[in-house]
């Protein structure tokens, strides 16, 4: 007989995490652009980037009521609060997949680095938009982005070599840095997280709906008969 630990995730919890990950990825894809416009509206210097100017100028004109209801920086700071639930959702999805794989050796440590970076990023977002320590938390966020970018390459390659599915998630981990620079050249830094959000939502969905994966989930907090 074996006992499930307190870190086991029930099927119901796994499904909630999967749904939340999908919902926040979709929400972030739309709301993230509104936050980007609010940033550009409060930091006109961003319009010096040609690709940013090409889409942001007409979008700001079309969505003016959503951007001019208060001081531009306050609007930007308020919309920035969306990133906390988004980060929580995709970090939870990544943790769900980590629990499923029960990795060993080097892969286990690469997972831990990524999960620690996600936790650090979530802390940074909370501090940036929910406390007065914006500048200090922004620096913390930069450290988190660096860990996600560099550590993600190693983890993504390891996952591909070990036949991880879906492969899309592993490739998105590897491509985080190129996507980061490409996306921030067009829109805001927060939107650089969107590929990761979709990647972990996809992985969590596969975990929850795969028959092969189901036995790894706890169905009860009590003992389970041995097979």
Tab-separated table of C-alpha atoms in Angstrom:
chain	number	residue	atom	x	y	z
A	1	UNK	CA	0.000	0.000	0.000
A	2	UNK	CA	1.157	3.533	-0.646
A	3	UNK	CA	0.065	6.887	0.714
A	4	UNK	CA	-0.301	10.071	-1.279
A	5	UNK	CA	1.610	13.055	0.027
A	6	UNK	CA	0.173	16.482	0.595
A	7	UNK	CA	1.700	17.640	-2.692
A	8	UNK	CA	-0.399	15.280	-4.808
A	9	UNK	CA	-2.992	16.900	-7.033
A	10	UNK	CA	-6.476	15.467	-7.365
A	11	UNK	CA	-8.061	15.179	-10.833
A	12	UNK	CA	-10.475	17.986	-9.932
A	13	UNK	CA	-7.623	20.295	-8.934
A	14	UNK	CA	-5.728	19.410	-12.112
A	15	UNK	CA	-8.762	20.233	-14.244
A	16	UNK	CA	-9.207	23.588	-12.503
A	17	UNK	CA	-5.570	24.451	-13.112
A	18	UNK	CA	-5.889	23.483	-16.775
A	19	UNK	CA	-9.031	25.561	-17.263
A	20	UNK	CA	-7.473	28.524	-15.460
A	21	UNK	CA	-4.352	28.276	-17.624
A	22	UNK	CA	-6.394	28.324	-20.838
A	23	UNK	CA	-8.622	31.140	-19.585
A	24	UNK	CA	-5.712	33.325	-18.454
A	25	UNK	CA	-3.766	32.699	-21.669
A	26	UNK	CA	-6.767	33.854	-23.706
A	27	UNK	CA	-7.442	36.774	-21.369
A	28	UNK	CA	-3.788	37.805	-21.408
A	29	UNK	CA	-3.646	37.745	-25.192
A	30	UNK	CA	-6.359	40.409	-25.323
A	31	UNK	CA	-5.872	42.346	-22.084
A	32	UNK	CA	-2.108	42.300	-22.479
A	33	UNK	CA	-2.398	44.456	-25.588
A	34	UNK	CA	-4.613	46.917	-23.726
A	35	UNK	CA	-1.976	47.130	-21.019
A	36	UNK	CA	0.674	47.641	-23.711
A	37	UNK	CA	-1.338	50.536	-25.153
A	38	UNK	CA	-1.686	52.032	-21.672
A	39	UNK	CA	2.084	51.823	-21.261
A	40	UNK	CA	2.724	53.450	-24.625
A	41	UNK	CA	0.199	56.152	-23.792
A	42	UNK	CA	2.093	56.873	-20.558
A	43	UNK	CA	5.584	56.399	-22.064
A	44	UNK	CA	5.477	58.191	-25.459
A	45	UNK	CA	9.134	57.350	-26.019
A	46	UNK	CA	8.027	53.810	-26.932
A	47	UNK	CA	6.621	55.225	-30.174
A	48	UNK	CA	10.157	55.723	-31.418
A	49	UNK	CA	10.132	52.024	-32.311
A	50	UNK	CA	8.686	51.830	-35.863
A	51	UNK	CA	6.842	48.535	-35.368
A	52	UNK	CA	5.294	49.765	-32.133
A	53	UNK	CA	4.213	53.033	-33.705
A	54	UNK	CA	2.653	51.263	-36.706
A	55	UNK	CA	-0.022	49.509	-34.651
A	56	UNK	CA	-0.178	51.534	-31.444
A	57	UNK	CA	-1.065	54.950	-32.903
A	58	UNK	CA	-4.290	53.795	-34.623
A	59	UNK	CA	-5.146	51.467	-31.721
A	60	UNK	CA	-4.789	54.240	-29.144
A	61	UNK	CA	-7.042	56.443	-31.265
A	62	UNK	CA	-9.695	53.732	-31.536
A	63	UNK	CA	-9.588	52.790	-27.845
A	64	UNK	CA	-9.161	56.284	-26.426
A	65	UNK	CA	-12.043	55.956	-23.861
A	66	UNK	CA	-10.315	52.929	-22.320
A	67	UNK	CA	-7.065	54.844	-21.944
A	68	UNK	CA	-8.080	58.360	-20.971
A	69	UNK	CA	-10.334	57.731	-17.966
A	70	UNK	CA	-7.565	58.831	-15.561
A	71	UNK	CA	-3.938	59.966	-15.495
A	72	UNK	CA	-2.041	57.899	-18.159
A	73	UNK	CA	0.421	56.403	-15.685
A	74	UNK	CA	-2.380	55.452	-13.277
A	75	UNK	CA	-4.242	53.731	-16.130
A	76	UNK	CA	-1.079	51.832	-17.048
A	77	UNK	CA	-0.463	50.826	-13.420
A	78	UNK	CA	-4.089	49.722	-12.994
A	79	UNK	CA	-4.162	47.570	-16.127
A	80	UNK	CA	-0.853	46.061	-15.078
A	81	UNK	CA	-2.653	44.247	-12.272
A	82	UNK	CA	-3.909	41.726	-14.845
A	83	UNK	CA	-0.503	40.039	-14.921
A	84	UNK	CA	-0.691	38.653	-11.389
A	85	UNK	CA	-3.534	36.143	-11.994
A	86	UNK	CA	-2.051	35.351	-15.400
A	87	UNK	CA	1.353	34.524	-13.906
A	88	UNK	CA	-0.242	32.509	-11.119
A	89	UNK	CA	-2.195	30.457	-13.667
A	90	UNK	CA	0.684	29.542	-15.947
A	91	UNK	CA	3.023	28.891	-13.006
A	92	UNK	CA	0.401	26.518	-11.568
A	93	UNK	CA	0.101	24.782	-14.956
A	94	UNK	CA	3.878	24.312	-15.105
A	95	UNK	CA	3.864	22.913	-11.562
A	96	UNK	CA	1.079	20.523	-12.534
A	97	UNK	CA	3.184	19.140	-15.384
A	98	UNK	CA	6.230	18.956	-13.108
A	99	UNK	CA	4.268	16.872	-10.613
A	100	UNK	CA	3.126	14.582	-13.407
A	101	UNK	CA	6.617	13.919	-14.738
A	102	UNK	CA	8.282	13.378	-11.383
A	103	UNK	CA	11.641	14.178	-13.057
A	104	UNK	CA	14.939	12.865	-11.810
A	105	UNK	CA	18.561	13.960	-11.989
A	106	UNK	CA	19.486	17.005	-14.062
A	107	UNK	CA	15.954	17.456	-15.389
A	108	UNK	CA	14.628	17.779	-11.842
A	109	UNK	CA	17.006	20.660	-11.117
A	110	UNK	CA	16.211	22.362	-14.423
A	111	UNK	CA	12.516	22.167	-13.541
A	112	UNK	CA	13.205	23.653	-10.123
A	113	UNK	CA	15.078	26.580	-11.665
A	114	UNK	CA	12.170	27.294	-14.004
A	115	UNK	CA	9.547	27.017	-11.268
A	116	UNK	CA	11.632	29.261	-8.996
A	117	UNK	CA	11.901	31.790	-11.840
A	118	UNK	CA	8.114	31.694	-12.325
A	119	UNK	CA	7.617	32.272	-8.599
A	120	UNK	CA	10.102	35.152	-8.694
A	121	UNK	CA	8.332	36.656	-11.691
A	122	UNK	CA	4.966	36.387	-9.942
A	123	UNK	CA	6.432	38.112	-6.886
A	124	UNK	CA	7.840	40.824	-9.139
A	125	UNK	CA	4.486	41.437	-10.825
A	126	UNK	CA	2.714	41.597	-7.472
A	127	UNK	CA	5.248	44.088	-6.145
A	128	UNK	CA	5.317	46.104	-9.349
A	129	UNK	CA	1.579	46.701	-9.646
A	130	UNK	CA	0.246	46.195	-6.120
A	131	UNK	CA	2.871	47.971	-3.987
A	132	UNK	CA	4.819	51.260	-4.119
A	133	UNK	CA	8.108	49.412	-4.805
A	134	UNK	CA	7.747	49.448	-8.578
A	135	UNK	CA	11.368	50.109	-9.489
A	136	UNK	CA	12.778	47.506	-7.116
A	137	UNK	CA	10.322	44.852	-8.273
A	138	UNK	CA	11.055	45.646	-11.914
A	139	UNK	CA	14.677	44.654	-11.299
A	140	UNK	CA	13.493	41.412	-9.690
A	141	UNK	CA	11.425	40.797	-12.805
A	142	UNK	CA	14.450	41.238	-15.048
A	143	UNK	CA	16.304	38.596	-13.039
A	144	UNK	CA	13.306	36.270	-13.412
A	145	UNK	CA	13.165	36.830	-17.175
A	146	UNK	CA	16.890	36.023	-17.456
A	147	UNK	CA	16.430	32.774	-15.524
A	148	UNK	CA	13.407	31.831	-17.611
A	149	UNK	CA	15.258	32.525	-20.840
A	150	UNK	CA	18.551	30.795	-20.078
A	151	UNK	CA	17.145	27.979	-17.939
A	152	UNK	CA	14.313	27.373	-20.395
A	153	UNK	CA	16.754	26.532	-23.170
A	154	UNK	CA	18.356	23.798	-21.094
A	155	UNK	CA	15.019	22.444	-19.858
A	156	UNK	CA	13.440	22.545	-23.309
A	157	UNK	CA	16.323	20.642	-24.906
A	158	UNK	CA	16.243	18.068	-22.108
A	159	UNK	CA	12.489	17.587	-22.527
A	160	UNK	CA	12.834	17.089	-26.274
A	161	UNK	CA	15.578	14.512	-25.767
A	162	UNK	CA	13.342	12.655	-23.319
A	163	UNK	CA	10.331	12.563	-25.670
A	164	UNK	CA	8.231	15.093	-23.754
A	165	UNK	CA	4.775	15.782	-25.173
A	166	UNK	CA	3.541	18.191	-26.338
A	167	UNK	CA	6.778	19.110	-28.091
A	168	UNK	CA	5.367	22.609	-28.694
A	169	UNK	CA	5.842	23.458	-25.021
A	170	UNK	CA	9.492	22.404	-25.095
A	171	UNK	CA	10.142	24.432	-28.253
A	172	UNK	CA	8.504	27.497	-26.719
A	173	UNK	CA	10.825	27.177	-23.721
A	174	UNK	CA	13.816	27.056	-26.047
A	175	UNK	CA	12.591	29.994	-28.137
A	176	UNK	CA	11.709	32.239	-25.196
A	177	UNK	CA	14.626	34.667	-25.641
A	178	UNK	CA	14.138	35.234	-29.405
A	179	UNK	CA	10.408	35.679	-28.810
A	180	UNK	CA	11.157	38.044	-25.930
A	181	UNK	CA	13.191	40.412	-28.089
A	182	UNK	CA	10.806	40.168	-31.053
A	183	UNK	CA	7.690	40.793	-28.954
A	184	UNK	CA	9.147	43.665	-26.912
A	185	UNK	CA	10.140	45.341	-30.175
A	186	UNK	CA	6.443	45.508	-31.065
A	187	UNK	CA	4.541	45.596	-27.789
A	188	UNK	CA	5.167	45.503	-24.023
A	189	UNK	CA	7.427	43.214	-21.970
A	190	UNK	CA	4.495	41.478	-20.308
A	191	UNK	CA	3.323	40.135	-23.651
A	192	UNK	CA	6.619	38.259	-24.012
A	193	UNK	CA	5.078	35.792	-21.566
A	194	UNK	CA	2.242	34.874	-23.930
A	195	UNK	CA	4.057	32.021	-25.746
A	196	UNK	CA	4.898	30.447	-22.374
A	197	UNK	CA	1.323	30.862	-21.153
A	198	UNK	CA	-0.061	29.023	-24.176
A	199	UNK	CA	2.678	26.401	-23.978
A	200	UNK	CA	1.941	25.468	-20.380
A	201	UNK	CA	-1.825	25.617	-20.951
A	202	UNK	CA	-1.350	23.119	-23.787
A	203	UNK	CA	0.812	20.836	-21.655
A	204	UNK	CA	-1.576	20.958	-18.708
A	205	UNK	CA	-4.519	20.167	-20.994
A	206	UNK	CA	-2.747	17.132	-22.398
A	207	UNK	CA	-1.948	15.922	-18.907
A	208	UNK	CA	-5.512	16.261	-17.654
A	209	UNK	CA	-7.114	14.587	-20.677
A	210	UNK	CA	-4.622	11.805	-21.305
A	211	UNK	CA	-5.703	8.401	-20.024
A	212	UNK	CA	-2.073	7.441	-19.621
A	213	UNK	CA	-1.520	10.353	-17.243
A	214	UNK	CA	-4.523	9.831	-15.006
A	215	UNK	CA	-3.037	7.191	-12.643
A	216	UNK	CA	-0.446	9.720	-11.511
A	217	UNK	CA	-3.159	11.866	-9.948
A	218	UNK	CA	-4.388	11.318	-6.428
A	219	UNK	CA	-8.059	10.514	-6.176
A	220	UNK	CA	-8.163	10.423	-2.410
A	221	UNK	CA	-6.099	11.562	0.525
A	222	UNK	CA	-6.181	8.088	2.020
A	223	UNK	CA	-4.300	4.874	1.201
A	224	UNK	CA	-4.625	3.334	-2.231
A	225	UNK	CA	-4.540	-0.423	-2.665
A	226	UNK	CA	-1.446	-1.690	-4.438
A	227	UNK	CA	-1.912	-3.215	-7.880
